[in-house]
Amino acid sequence: MYVIDFMEMGNPSDRHVEHRSNPVAQGIGVKYFTLLEATPLPAIRLEVLERVELGPQSKVRRLMSIKYNDLTSVAKTHLPDAVKKIIEENEKIFVEFFNIGEPVNIRMHVFELLPSIGKKTMRSLVEERNVKRFESFDDIRDRVKIDPVKTLCERILKELEGNEKYYIFVKPPDKQGIYLGYLERLYGELF
């Protein structure tokens, strides 16, 4: 996970009693964009935007999923930077999304769910990938004239906030919305 806030003295407004007076970190998972809260091991100090491995050798324990509204204002401020880092580190995965994106229904393509992409840009994306598969973010920028990182980042942030009808990358909070499950498909195809 990427740390998006670290409160060394705890978070007095946290809904979890154990986090009110003990150190707590908020972060975002690097694979499925899950918002997380964790307790660092004793004497561990975490930095904002530090990547912390999760598992037996982790610097944190007691991981729990949280919702967007549980994030501190500091965490919300650093969230876009963390999401952008995750997208850039997984360029191959997200470029592949542009190669496999398909219609959601007969009236709308998944690309139209991305900010600033309408019918014309969607058609351009589909036509270009039919000529030749996209190979990188630069390839998409050059051929379709959009910033894929910015566009994906904006969409993922909207999904994390909730209140969307369709969710491309993030599982909907409280199962409210239609989850299209592209990350599972992308990881399944590439790994």
mmCIF file of C-alpha atoms in Angstrom, residues 2 18 22-23 38 47 51 56 73 82 84 87 89 103 106 117 130-131 150 152-153 163 174 179 182 184 191:
data_model
loop_
_atom_site.group_PDB
_atom_site.id
_atom_site.type_symbol
_atom_site.label_atom_id
_atom_site.label_comp_id
_atom_site.label_asym_id
_atom_site.label_seq_id
_atom_site.Cartn_x
_atom_site.Cartn_y
_atom_site.Cartn_z
ATOM 1 C CA TYR A 2 0.984 3.625 -0.383
ATOM 2 C CA GLU A 18 -7.842 1.634 19.043
ATOM 3 C CA ASN A 22 -2.286 4.967 18.994
ATOM 4 C CA PRO A 23 -0.296 5.542 15.798
ATOM 5 C CA ALA A 38 -3.295 0.079 9.567
ATOM 6 C CA GLU A 47 6.281 8.752 5.485
ATOM 7 C CA ARG A 51 5.235 2.201 -0.292
ATOM 8 C CA PRO A 56 4.560 -11.324 7.051
ATOM 9 C CA SER A 73 -8.210 15.647 4.960
ATOM 10 C CA ALA A 82 -0.757 7.877 -4.757
ATOM 11 C CA LYS A 84 -1.142 8.451 -10.135
ATOM 12 C CA ILE A 87 -1.136 3.880 -12.490
ATOM 13 C CA GLU A 89 3.974 1.844 -12.017
ATOM 14 C CA PRO A 103 -19.250 -1.659 -24.564
ATOM 15 C CA ILE A 106 -25.818 -1.031 -26.443
ATOM 16 C CA ILE A 117 -14.079 11.111 -23.223
ATOM 17 C CA ASN A 130 -7.996 -1.880 -34.247
ATOM 18 C CA VAL A 131 -5.169 -0.595 -36.459
ATOM 19 C CA LYS A 150 -4.773 11.887 -15.872
ATOM 20 C CA LEU A 152 -7.574 7.097 -15.374
ATOM 21 C CA CYS A 153 -6.597 8.914 -12.178
ATOM 22 C CA ASN A 163 -22.028 7.460 -5.927
ATOM 23 C CA ASP A 174 -21.824 -1.318 -0.001
ATOM 24 C CA TYR A 179 -18.931 -3.432 -10.872
ATOM 25 C CA TYR A 182 -11.647 -4.718 -15.263
ATOM 26 C CA GLU A 184 -9.457 -8.695 -12.183
ATOM 27 C CA PHE A 191 -0.226 -12.679 -14.787
#
